[in-house]
PDB file of C-alpha atoms in Angstrom:
ATOM      1  CA  MET A 137     -37.761  57.357  28.172  1.00 41.00           C
ATOM      2  CA  THR A 138     -37.591  55.825  31.124  1.00 42.00           C
ATOM      3  CA  TYR A 139     -35.337  53.446  33.178  1.00 40.00           C
ATOM      4  CA  GLY A 140     -37.300  51.505  35.764  1.00 42.00           C
ATOM      5  CA  GLY A 141     -39.915  54.249  36.191  1.00 43.00           C
ATOM      6  CA  GLU A 142     -37.359  57.268  36.125  1.00 43.00           C
ATOM      7  CA  SER A 143     -37.047  60.192  33.596  1.00 43.00           C
ATOM      8  CA  LYS A 144     -34.225  59.661  31.008  1.00 42.00           C
ATOM      9  CA  GLY A 145     -33.081  63.146  31.459  1.00 43.00           C
ATOM     10  CA  ASN A 146     -31.777  62.055  35.318  1.00 45.00           C
ATOM     11  CA  TYR A 147     -29.293  59.105  34.049  1.00 41.00           C
ATOM     12  CA  GLY A 148     -29.491  58.574  30.278  1.00 42.00           C
ATOM     13  CA  LYS A 149     -26.957  60.832  28.867  1.00 44.00           C
ATOM     14  CA  ARG A 150     -25.692  58.243  26.571  1.00 44.00           C
ATOM     15  CA  ASN A 151     -28.860  57.560  24.870  1.00 45.00           C
ATOM     16  CA  ARG A 152     -29.023  54.033  26.000  1.00 46.00           C
ATOM     17  CA  THR A 153     -31.961  52.518  27.088  1.00 45.00           C
ATOM     18  CA  PRO A 154     -30.821  48.986  29.509  1.00 44.00           C
ATOM     19  CA  ALA A 155     -33.107  46.558  30.176  1.00 44.00           C
ATOM     20  CA  SER A 156     -35.895  46.855  32.766  1.00 44.00           C
ATOM     21  CA  PRO A 157     -34.873  45.543  36.013  1.00 43.00           C
ATOM     22  CA  SER A 158     -37.508  42.896  36.045  1.00 43.00           C
ATOM     23  CA  GLY A 159     -37.209  41.889  32.553  1.00 44.00           C
ATOM     24  CA  ASP A 160     -38.897  38.722  31.008  1.00 49.00           C
ATOM     25  CA  LEU A 161     -36.916  36.328  33.279  1.00 46.00           C
ATOM     26  CA  SER A 162     -37.780  34.832  36.403  1.00 50.00           C
ATOM     27  CA  PRO A 163     -35.743  35.662  39.469  1.00 47.00           C
ATOM     28  CA  SER A 164     -34.074  32.203  39.568  1.00 47.00           C
ATOM     29  CA  GLN A 165     -33.112  32.970  35.785  1.00 47.00           C
ATOM     30  CA  ARG A 166     -31.740  36.417  36.648  1.00 46.00           C
ATOM     31  CA  CYS A 167     -29.395  35.171  39.145  1.00 46.00           C
ATOM     32  CA  GLN A 168     -27.722  32.062  37.776  1.00 49.00           C
ATOM     33  CA  PRO A 169     -24.536  31.493  39.131  1.00 49.00           C
ATOM     34  CA  ARG A 170     -21.593  32.935  36.979  1.00 48.00           C
ATOM     35  CA  SER A 171     -17.708  32.300  36.863  1.00 53.00           C
ATOM     36  CA  LEU A 172     -15.430  34.807  38.543  1.00 53.00           C
ATOM     37  CA  LEU A 173     -14.171  36.243  35.072  1.00 55.00           C
ATOM     38  CA  SER A 174     -17.577  36.746  33.737  1.00 60.00           C
ATOM     39  CA  ASN A 175     -18.629  38.928  37.024  1.00 58.00           C
ATOM     40  CA  LEU A 176     -15.539  40.917  36.819  1.00 61.00           C
ATOM     41  CA  VAL A 177     -15.991  41.503  33.193  1.00 62.00           C
ATOM     42  CA  LEU A 178     -19.634  42.484  33.552  1.00 62.00           C
ATOM     43  CA  ALA A 179     -18.969  44.408  36.723  1.00 62.00           C
ATOM     44  CA  GLU A 180     -16.765  46.724  34.801  1.00 67.00           C
ATOM     45  CA  TRP A 181     -19.169  47.023  32.152  1.00 66.00           C
ATOM     46  CA  ILE A 182     -22.092  47.828  34.732  1.00 61.00           C
ATOM     47  CA  ARG A 183     -19.135  50.490  36.149  1.00 65.00           C
ATOM     48  CA  GLU A 184     -18.457  52.615  32.563  1.00 66.00           C
ATOM     49  CA  GLU A 185     -21.895  52.373  31.450  1.00 62.00           C
ATOM     50  CA  LEU A 186     -24.332  52.853  34.393  1.00 58.00           C
ATOM     51  CA  GLN A 187     -22.159  55.160  36.652  1.00 62.00           C
ATOM     52  CA  ASP A 188     -24.859  57.489  37.049  1.00 61.00           C
ATOM     53  CA  ILE A 189     -27.672  55.102  38.105  1.00 58.00           C
ATOM     54  CA  PRO A 190     -28.219  55.727  41.820  1.00 60.00           C
ATOM     55  CA  GLN A 191     -27.835  53.040  44.207  1.00 58.00           C
ATOM     56  CA  ASP A 192     -31.103  51.892  44.922  1.00 58.00           C
ATOM     57  CA  VAL A 193     -32.068  51.384  41.340  1.00 56.00           C
ATOM     58  CA  ILE A 194     -28.860  49.080  40.470  1.00 54.00           C
ATOM     59  CA  SER A 195     -28.474  47.472  44.007  1.00 57.00           C
ATOM     60  CA  SER A 196     -30.999  44.573  42.977  1.00 55.00           C
ATOM     61  CA  ARG A 197     -29.115  43.844  40.128  1.00 53.00           C
ATOM     62  CA  TYR A 198     -25.667  43.935  41.712  1.00 52.00           C
ATOM     63  CA  LYS A 199     -27.079  41.045  44.097  1.00 53.00           C
ATOM     64  CA  CYS A 200     -27.340  39.014  40.960  1.00 53.00           C
ATOM     65  CA  PHE A 201     -23.494  38.797  40.823  1.00 50.00           C
ATOM     66  CA  GLY A 202     -22.701  38.513  44.410  1.00 52.00           C
ATOM     67  CA  ILE A 203     -22.013  42.380  45.036  1.00 52.00           C
ATOM     68  CA  ALA A 204     -23.662  43.883  47.835  1.00 50.00           C
ATOM     69  CA  ASP A 205     -22.602  47.362  47.189  1.00 54.00           C
ATOM     70  CA  SER A 206     -21.711  49.431  44.111  1.00 50.00           C
ATOM     71  CA  ARG A 207     -18.626  50.263  45.490  1.00 53.00           C
ATOM     72  CA  ASP A 208     -17.439  46.972  45.446  1.00 52.00           C
ATOM     73  CA  LEU A 209     -17.031  47.449  41.757  1.00 50.00           C
ATOM     74  CA  VAL A 210     -14.478  49.855  42.203  1.00 50.00           C
ATOM     75  CA  ASN A 211     -12.750  48.152  45.208  1.00 56.00           C
ATOM     76  CA  PRO A 212     -12.662  44.489  44.401  1.00 58.00           C
ATOM     77  CA  ALA A 213     -12.152  41.994  47.493  1.00 63.00           C
ATOM     78  CA  PRO A 214      -8.418  40.856  47.692  1.00 70.00           C
ATOM     79  CA  SER A 215     -10.021  37.265  47.566  1.00 73.00           C
ATOM     80  CA  ASP A 216     -11.006  38.042  44.109  1.00 70.00           C
ATOM     81  CA  LEU A 217      -7.882  39.350  42.828  1.00 76.00           C
ATOM     82  CA  VAL A 218      -5.981  36.272  44.258  1.00 80.00           C
ATOM     83  CA  LYS A 219      -8.488  34.120  42.447  1.00 79.00           C
ATOM     84  CA  LEU A 220      -8.041  36.095  39.320  1.00 80.00           C
ATOM     85  CA  GLY A 221      -4.123  35.814  39.699  1.00 81.00           C
ATOM     86  CA  GLY A 222      -4.413  32.203  40.217  1.00 83.00           C
ATOM     87  CA  LEU A 223      -6.388  31.458  37.039  1.00 84.00           C
ATOM     88  CA  LEU A 224      -3.874  33.581  35.073  1.00 86.00           C
ATOM     89  CA  LEU A 225      -0.875  31.588  36.296  1.00 86.00           C
ATOM     90  CA  THR A 226      -2.657  28.481  35.729  1.00 89.00           C
ATOM     91  CA  TRP A 227      -3.547  29.542  32.145  1.00 85.00           C
ATOM     92  CA  LEU A 228       0.390  30.358  31.773  1.00 86.00           C
ATOM     93  CA  ALA A 229       1.894  27.332  33.405  1.00 85.00           C
ATOM     94  CA  ALA A 230      -0.550  25.325  30.928  1.00 86.00           C
ATOM     95  CA  TRP A 231       0.645  27.179  27.935  1.00 84.00           C
ATOM     96  CA  TYR A 232       4.413  26.826  29.001  1.00 80.00           C
ATOM     97  CA  LEU A 233       4.083  23.068  29.563  1.00 82.00           C
ATOM     98  CA  GLY A 234       2.211  22.418  26.223  1.00 78.00           C
ATOM     99  CA  CYS A 235       5.220  24.584  24.381  1.00 80.00           C
ATOM    100  CA  LEU A 236       7.662  22.266  26.343  1.00 76.00           C
ATOM    101  CA  PHE A 237       5.935  19.170  25.631  1.00 71.00           C
ATOM    102  CA  ALA A 238       5.856  19.978  21.873  1.00 70.00           C
ATOM    103  CA  ALA A 239       9.488  21.210  21.744  1.00 73.00           C
ATOM    104  CA  PHE A 240      10.741  17.565  23.179  1.00 71.00           C
ATOM    105  CA  MET A 241       8.217  15.315  21.399  1.00 65.00           C
ATOM    106  CA  PRO A 242       9.531  13.820  18.191  1.00 69.00           C
ATOM    107  CA  LYS A 243       7.485  15.488  15.137  1.00 63.00           C
ATOM    108  CA  LYS A 244       6.614  11.902  13.928  1.00 64.00           C
ATOM    109  CA  ALA A 245       5.296  10.883  17.172  1.00 63.00           C
ATOM    110  CA  ILE A 246       2.918  13.891  17.048  1.00 62.00           C
ATOM    111  CA  THR A 247       1.884  13.367  13.586  1.00 69.00           C
ATOM    112  CA  THR A 248       1.192   9.843  14.370  1.00 68.00           C
ATOM    113  CA  SER A 249      -0.817  10.586  17.354  1.00 65.00           C
ATOM    114  CA  ILE A 250      -3.107  13.230  15.680  1.00 66.00           C
ATOM    115  CA  ALA A 251      -3.868  10.586  12.935  1.00 67.00           C
ATOM    116  CA  ASN A 252      -4.907   8.182  15.589  1.00 69.00           C
ATOM    117  CA  LEU A 253      -7.006  10.595  17.015  1.00 64.00           C
ATOM    118  CA  GLN A 254      -8.590  11.510  13.448  1.00 64.00           C
ATOM    119  CA  GLY A 255      -9.329   7.816  12.874  1.00 63.00           C
ATOM    120  CA  ILE A 256     -11.280   7.229  16.038  1.00 66.00           C
ATOM    121  CA  GLY A 257     -14.511   6.407  14.868  1.00 65.00           C
ATOM    122  CA  ARG A 258     -14.022   5.410  11.648  1.00 70.00           C
ATOM    123  CA  LYS A 259     -14.798   1.875  10.616  1.00 67.00           C
ATOM    124  CA  PRO A 260     -11.928  -0.221  10.141  1.00 71.00           C
ATOM    125  CA  VAL A 261     -10.949  -1.625   6.814  1.00 73.00           C
ATOM    126  CA  LEU A 262     -10.660  -5.265   6.414  1.00 76.00           C
ATOM    127  CA  ARG A 263      -7.641  -6.187   3.959  1.00 78.00           C
ATOM    128  CA  ALA A 264      -6.982  -9.861   2.617  1.00 74.00           C
ATOM    129  CA  PRO A 265      -3.810 -10.970   3.919  1.00 76.00           C
ATOM    130  CA  VAL A 266      -1.013 -10.715   0.973  1.00 72.00           C
ATOM    131  CA  PRO A 267      -0.552 -14.371  -0.499  1.00 75.00           C
ATOM    132  CA  LYS A 268       2.574 -15.820   0.426  1.00 80.00           C
ATOM    133  CA  ARG A 269       5.014 -16.151  -2.953  1.00 83.00           C
ATOM    134  CA  GLN A 270       5.589 -19.597  -3.751  1.00 92.00           C
ATOM    135  CA  LYS A 271       8.428 -21.081  -5.614  1.00 93.00           C
ATOM    136  CA  CYS A 272       8.817 -20.058  -9.513  1.00 95.00           C
ATOM    137  CA  ASP A 273       5.662 -17.949  -8.833  1.00 91.00           C
ATOM    138  CA  HIS A 274       3.159 -20.957  -8.914  1.00 93.00           C
ATOM    139  CA  TRP A 275      -0.153 -20.155  -7.468  1.00 89.00           C
ATOM    140  CA  SER A 276       0.029 -22.719  -5.202  1.00 90.00           C
ATOM    141  CA  PRO A 277       2.951 -24.597  -3.604  1.00 92.00           C
ATOM    142  CA  CYS A 278       4.097 -27.746  -4.369  1.00 94.00           C
ATOM    143  CA  SER A 279       3.797 -30.607  -1.841  1.00 93.00           C
ATOM    144  CA  PRO A 280       6.798 -31.860   0.135  1.00 94.00           C
ATOM    145  CA  GLY A 281       9.297 -33.981  -1.624  1.00 94.00           C
ATOM    146  CA  ASN A 282       8.649 -32.323  -5.135  1.00 97.00           C
ATOM    147  CA  TYR A 283      10.555 -30.093  -7.577  1.00 97.00           C
ATOM    148  CA  ALA A 284       8.664 -27.070  -8.653  1.00 97.00           C
ATOM    149  CA  TYR A 285       9.388 -25.841 -12.332  1.00 98.00           C
ATOM    150  CA  ARG A 286       7.920 -23.068 -14.555  1.00 97.00           C
ATOM    151  CA  ILE A 287       8.832 -22.441 -18.496  1.00 97.00           C
ATOM    152  CA  LEU A 288       7.778 -19.577 -19.995  1.00 97.00           C
ATOM    153  CA  SER A 289       8.539 -18.551 -23.533  1.00 96.00           C
ATOM    154  CA  GLY A 290       9.503 -15.400 -25.083  1.00 91.00           C
ATOM    155  CA  GLY A 291       6.580 -12.975 -25.996  1.00 89.00           C
ATOM    156  CA  GLY A 292       6.904 -10.048 -28.670  1.00 87.00           C
ATOM    157  CA  LYS A 293      10.135  -8.570 -29.339  1.00 84.00           C
ATOM    158  CA  VAL A 294      11.296  -7.519 -25.640  1.00 86.00           C
ATOM    159  CA  LYS A 295       9.766 -10.379 -23.443  1.00 91.00           C
ATOM    160  CA  LEU A 296      12.563 -12.857 -23.352  1.00 94.00           C
ATOM    161  CA  ALA A 297      12.169 -16.686 -22.342  1.00 96.00           C
ATOM    162  CA  LYS A 298      12.687 -17.920 -18.873  1.00 97.00           C
ATOM    163  CA  ILE A 299      13.339 -21.430 -17.209  1.00 97.00           C
ATOM    164  CA  CYS A 300      12.914 -21.723 -13.390  1.00 97.00           C
ATOM    165  CA  PHE A 301      13.661 -24.643 -11.402  1.00 97.00           C
ATOM    166  CA  GLU A 302      13.091 -24.837  -7.656  1.00 96.00           C
ATOM    167  CA  ASP A 303      12.967 -20.889  -7.319  1.00 95.00           C
ATOM    168  CA  ASP A 304      16.091 -20.595  -9.465  1.00 96.00           C
ATOM    169  CA  LEU A 305      16.120 -18.803 -12.748  1.00 96.00           C
ATOM    170  CA  LEU A 306      18.085 -21.165 -14.950  1.00 97.00           C
ATOM    171  CA  ILE A 307      17.659 -19.272 -18.055  1.00 97.00           C
ATOM    172  CA  SER A 308      17.029 -15.348 -17.900  1.00 95.00           C
ATOM    173  CA  GLU A 309      17.370 -12.290 -19.243  1.00 94.00           C
ATOM    174  CA  GLU A 310      18.912 -11.368 -15.870  1.00 93.00           C
ATOM    175  CA  LYS A 311      21.237 -14.411 -16.106  1.00 92.00           C
ATOM    176  CA  GLY A 312      22.356 -12.923 -19.649  1.00 94.00           C
ATOM    177  CA  ASN A 313      22.242 -16.668 -21.165  1.00 95.00           C
ATOM    178  CA  VAL A 314      18.706 -16.297 -22.913  1.00 96.00           C
ATOM    179  CA  GLY A 315      18.538 -15.770 -26.686  1.00 95.00           C
ATOM    180  CA  ARG A 316      16.932 -16.387 -30.000  1.00 95.00           C
ATOM    181  CA  GLY A 317      16.136 -19.860 -30.815  1.00 96.00           C
ATOM    182  CA  ILE A 318      15.715 -22.974 -28.844  1.00 97.00           C
ATOM    183  CA  ASN A 319      16.909 -22.496 -24.935  1.00 98.00           C
ATOM    184  CA  ILE A 320      17.748 -25.583 -22.999  1.00 98.00           C
ATOM    185  CA  ALA A 321      18.644 -26.228 -19.397  1.00 98.00           C
ATOM    186  CA  VAL A 322      19.818 -29.391 -17.932  1.00 98.00           C
ATOM    187  CA  VAL A 323      19.224 -30.289 -14.422  1.00 98.00           C
ATOM    188  CA  ASN A 324      20.554 -33.186 -12.224  1.00 97.00           C
ATOM    189  CA  TYR A 325      17.477 -35.019 -11.328  1.00 97.00           C
ATOM    190  CA  LYS A 326      19.076 -36.217  -7.863  1.00 96.00           C
ATOM    191  CA  THR A 327      20.386 -33.078  -6.611  1.00 96.00           C
ATOM    192  CA  GLY A 328      18.234 -30.460  -8.408  1.00 96.00           C
ATOM    193  CA  LYS A 329      21.035 -28.306  -9.641  1.00 96.00           C
ATOM    194  CA  VAL A 330      21.523 -27.035 -13.212  1.00 97.00           C
ATOM    195  CA  THR A 331      24.252 -28.845 -14.694  1.00 97.00           C
ATOM    196  CA  SER A 332      24.467 -26.614 -18.120  1.00 97.00           C
ATOM    197  CA  ALA A 333      22.113 -24.159 -19.867  1.00 97.00           C
ATOM    198  CA  LYS A 334      22.448 -22.907 -23.433  1.00 97.00           C
ATOM    199  CA  TYR A 335      20.544 -21.422 -26.544  1.00 97.00           C
ATOM    200  CA  PHE A 336      20.749 -22.177 -30.163  1.00 97.00           C
ATOM    201  CA  ASP A 337      19.814 -19.818 -32.908  1.00 97.00           C
ATOM    202  CA  MET A 338      17.416 -21.275 -35.535  1.00 96.00           C
ATOM    203  CA  TRP A 339      16.881 -18.151 -37.493  1.00 93.00           C
ATOM    204  CA  GLU A 340      20.636 -17.714 -38.313  1.00 91.00           C
ATOM    205  CA  GLY A 341      23.612 -20.195 -38.907  1.00 87.00           C
ATOM    206  CA  GLU A 342      23.894 -23.748 -38.606  1.00 90.00           C
ATOM    207  CA  HIS A 343      23.264 -24.707 -34.921  1.00 95.00           C
ATOM    208  CA  SER A 344      20.852 -27.888 -35.115  1.00 97.00           C
ATOM    209  CA  GLY A 345      23.621 -30.393 -35.165  1.00 96.00           C
ATOM    210  CA  GLU A 346      25.134 -28.462 -32.193  1.00 97.00           C
ATOM    211  CA  MET A 347      21.927 -28.539 -30.239  1.00 97.00           C
ATOM    212  CA  VAL A 348      21.587 -32.552 -31.230  1.00 97.00           C
ATOM    213  CA  THR A 349      25.013 -32.853 -29.597  1.00 97.00           C
ATOM    214  CA  PHE A 350      24.314 -31.256 -26.495  1.00 98.00           C
ATOM    215  CA  ILE A 351      21.035 -32.984 -25.715  1.00 97.00           C
ATOM    216  CA  LYS A 352      23.177 -36.184 -26.316  1.00 97.00           C
ATOM    217  CA  ASN A 353      25.932 -35.491 -23.965  1.00 97.00           C
ATOM    218  CA  ALA A 354      23.343 -34.833 -21.098  1.00 97.00           C
ATOM    219  CA  PRO A 355      23.901 -37.269 -18.485  1.00 96.00           C
ATOM    220  CA  GLU A 356      21.418 -40.188 -17.772  1.00 96.00           C
ATOM    221  CA  GLY A 357      19.271 -39.188 -14.742  1.00 96.00           C
ATOM    222  CA  SER A 358      19.040 -35.261 -16.041  1.00 97.00           C
ATOM    223  CA  LEU A 359      15.599 -33.091 -16.551  1.00 98.00           C
ATOM    224  CA  LEU A 360      15.817 -31.200 -20.070  1.00 98.00           C
ATOM    225  CA  LEU A 361      13.728 -28.292 -19.885  1.00 98.00           C
ATOM    226  CA  MET A 362      13.479 -26.444 -23.242  1.00 98.00           C
ATOM    227  CA  VAL A 363      11.891 -23.263 -24.627  1.00 98.00           C
ATOM    228  CA  THR A 364      11.728 -20.951 -27.663  1.00 96.00           C
ATOM    229  CA  HIS A 365      12.323 -17.326 -28.121  1.00 94.00           C
ATOM    230  CA  ASP A 366      11.410 -15.789 -31.438  1.00 92.00           C
ATOM    231  CA  ASP A 367      11.784 -18.217 -34.135  1.00 92.00           C
ATOM    232  CA  GLY A 368      12.865 -21.884 -33.089  1.00 94.00           C
ATOM    233  CA  SER A 369      12.042 -23.818 -36.283  1.00 94.00           C
ATOM    234  CA  THR A 370      13.794 -22.185 -39.613  1.00 94.00           C
ATOM    235  CA  TRP A 371      16.924 -24.307 -39.213  1.00 95.00           C
ATOM    236  CA  LEU A 372      15.548 -27.167 -36.865  1.00 97.00           C
ATOM    237  CA  LYS A 373      16.773 -30.223 -38.745  1.00 96.00           C
ATOM    238  CA  ASN A 374      14.495 -33.509 -38.719  1.00 97.00           C
ATOM    239  CA  ASP A 375      17.470 -35.336 -36.653  1.00 97.00           C
ATOM    240  CA  ALA A 376      16.978 -32.795 -33.944  1.00 97.00           C
ATOM    241  CA  LYS A 377      13.139 -33.154 -33.986  1.00 97.00           C
ATOM    242  CA  LYS A 378      13.536 -37.021 -33.985  1.00 97.00           C
ATOM    243  CA  LEU A 379      15.732 -36.767 -31.085  1.00 97.00           C
ATOM    244  CA  ILE A 380      13.099 -34.424 -29.153  1.00 97.00           C
ATOM    245  CA  GLU A 381      10.593 -36.789 -30.106  1.00 97.00           C
ATOM    246  CA  GLU A 382      12.357 -39.841 -28.757  1.00 97.00           C
ATOM    247  CA  LEU A 383      12.300 -37.832 -25.083  1.00 97.00           C
ATOM    248  CA  GLY A 384       8.639 -37.433 -25.067  1.00 96.00           C
ATOM    249  CA  SER A 385       7.566 -34.402 -27.440  1.00 97.00           C
ATOM    250  CA  LYS A 386       4.487 -34.612 -29.563  1.00 96.00           C
ATOM    251  CA  GLU A 387       4.540 -31.277 -30.726  1.00 96.00           C
ATOM    252  CA  VAL A 388       7.771 -30.674 -32.315  1.00 97.00           C
ATOM    253  CA  TRP A 389       6.967 -31.801 -35.860  1.00 97.00           C
ATOM    254  CA  ASN A 390       4.101 -29.187 -35.702  1.00 96.00           C
ATOM    255  CA  MET A 391       6.461 -26.260 -35.075  1.00 95.00           C
ATOM    256  CA  LYS A 392       6.420 -23.453 -37.725  1.00 92.00           C
ATOM    257  CA  PHE A 393       7.901 -19.885 -38.222  1.00 92.00           C
ATOM    258  CA  ARG A 394       7.751 -18.186 -34.749  1.00 90.00           C
ATOM    259  CA  SER A 395       5.730 -20.777 -33.127  1.00 93.00           C
ATOM    260  CA  SER A 396       6.144 -20.473 -29.138  1.00 95.00           C
ATOM    261  CA  TRP A 397       6.951 -23.874 -27.757  1.00 97.00           C
ATOM    262  CA  ALA A 398       7.690 -25.212 -24.078  1.00 98.00           C
ATOM    263  CA  PHE A 399       8.705 -28.750 -23.408  1.00 98.00           C
ATOM    264  CA  ILE A 400      10.180 -30.665 -20.254  1.00 98.00           C
ATOM    265  CA  ALA A 401      11.656 -34.101 -20.982  1.00 97.00           C
ATOM    266  CA  ALA A 402      13.463 -36.571 -18.463  1.00 97.00           C
ATOM    267  CA  LYS A 403      16.443 -38.772 -19.757  1.00 96.00           C
ATOM    268  CA  GLY A 404      16.816 -42.379 -18.269  1.00 94.00           C
ATOM    269  CA  PHE A 405      13.711 -42.323 -16.680  1.00 96.00           C
ATOM    270  CA  LYS A 406       9.918 -41.447 -17.050  1.00 95.00           C
ATOM    271  CA  LEU A 407       8.063 -38.214 -15.814  1.00 96.00           C
ATOM    272  CA  PRO A 408       4.386 -38.856 -14.382  1.00 95.00           C
ATOM    273  CA  ASP A 409       1.638 -38.521 -16.816  1.00 94.00           C
ATOM    274  CA  ASN A 410      -0.262 -36.110 -14.687  1.00 93.00           C
ATOM    275  CA  ILE A 411       2.170 -33.288 -15.174  1.00 95.00           C
ATOM    276  CA  GLN A 412       2.256 -30.874 -17.626  1.00 96.00           C
ATOM    277  CA  LYS A 413       5.234 -31.422 -20.178  1.00 97.00           C
ATOM    278  CA  GLU A 414       4.571 -29.684 -23.370  1.00 97.00           C
ATOM    279  CA  LYS A 415       2.621 -26.886 -24.966  1.00 97.00           C
ATOM    280  CA  ILE A 416       2.479 -25.097 -28.301  1.00 95.00           C
ATOM    281  CA  ASN A 417       1.239 -22.015 -30.157  1.00 92.00           C
ATOM    282  CA  HIS A 418       1.294 -20.747 -33.321  1.00 89.00           C
ATOM    283  CA  SER A 419       1.079 -16.961 -34.012  1.00 79.00           C
ATOM    284  CA  GLY A 420      -0.654 -15.036 -36.218  1.00 72.00           C
ATOM    285  CA  LYS A 421      -0.709 -11.472 -37.560  1.00 74.00           C
ATOM    286  CA  SER A 422      -3.684 -10.390 -35.674  1.00 73.00           C
ATOM    287  CA  ASN A 423      -2.544 -11.394 -32.119  1.00 75.00           C
ATOM    288  CA  ARG A 424      -1.795  -8.498 -29.618  1.00 79.00           C
ATOM    289  CA  TYR A 425       2.226  -8.580 -30.932  1.00 79.00           C
ATOM    290  CA  GLY A 426       1.190  -7.977 -34.575  1.00 79.00           C
ATOM    291  CA  GLY A 427       2.688 -11.586 -35.605  1.00 75.00           C
ATOM    292  CA  TRP A 428       5.489 -11.902 -33.300  1.00 84.00           C
ATOM    293  CA  PRO A 429       5.466 -14.795 -31.012  1.00 87.00           C
ATOM    294  CA  ALA A 430       2.929 -14.698 -28.020  1.00 89.00           C
ATOM    295  CA  GLU A 431       4.212 -16.242 -24.722  1.00 91.00           C
ATOM    296  CA  ILE A 432       3.072 -19.563 -23.474  1.00 94.00           C
ATOM    297  CA  GLN A 433       4.170 -21.325 -20.138  1.00 95.00           C
ATOM    298  CA  ILE A 434       3.924 -24.763 -18.564  1.00 97.00           C
ATOM    299  CA  GLU A 435       4.392 -25.422 -14.849  1.00 96.00           C
ATOM    300  CA  GLY A 436       4.073 -28.111 -12.399  1.00 96.00           C
ATOM    301  CA  CYS A 437       5.696 -30.379  -9.444  1.00 97.00           C
ATOM    302  CA  ILE A 438       7.922 -33.200 -10.163  1.00 97.00           C
ATOM    303  CA  PRO A 439       8.086 -36.074  -7.535  1.00 97.00           C
ATOM    304  CA  ARG A 440      11.817 -36.645  -6.234  1.00 96.00           C
ATOM    305  CA  ASN A 441      11.574 -40.248  -5.704  1.00 95.00           C
ATOM    306  CA  LEU A 442      11.186 -41.225  -9.341  1.00 95.00           C
ATOM    307  CA  ILE A 443      14.526 -42.963  -9.735  1.00 89.00           C
TER     308      ILE A 443
END
């Protein structure tokens, strides 16, 4: 085997056959510029692998790397050593500054920065703004100069009744003043403040007459908000039904065992015809609560200039 036309016995001791001096590359491709580090590494390899090759054979290869004489491999120019030293110092300085920066930079800021970089190029996700909460959880706000109300009956065994007026819970589980039977809250129409709230059990005991007295004692110019929880009809007497009917109820005589009922009335003045004032629902054994009352609700806005 030959190397550039010479016998292997002369300088092929390691049984390797380097490529021919000319190869398949053009002169411009063979002598492309290389970095300082690449030149030094490649020169070291040449020195170890091809130390027995005569000067006249390899001189043409050294010229591709800017080396005029093979002795330059053993004794590199001082400028090359300075450049290499500068490169190493620059690398060490960059590494040290990076460690210093990471030590003083808060971990949260680094995590946020990485997350921001990862998000580059992603399509923005458009999200609808969170709707503003309205008084008493209305879907739309009441106009200025109106009271907001919402009356929710009890549902099943565990969902208790609620009465909300101007975003204030007058009767609720949180208040600790809700119970089985008919729950009633009395509100001063002029001030919008609750004056009294109480529940009357219509399943056990005689509380129908007590409820009649409570309603009659409500001052003129009051709003009365009523709602059932569990059963509100078993011990409800006719005189109580008649009194509630006089306040404007059309469903009080239709109440049955565990009927859900909600009602709002005005004492001493008349509410507008276009607001929701009453609702009733009769529970059946096939409902989702297995015969227990299903919740119903009424809500609306009451003008403040009725009296």
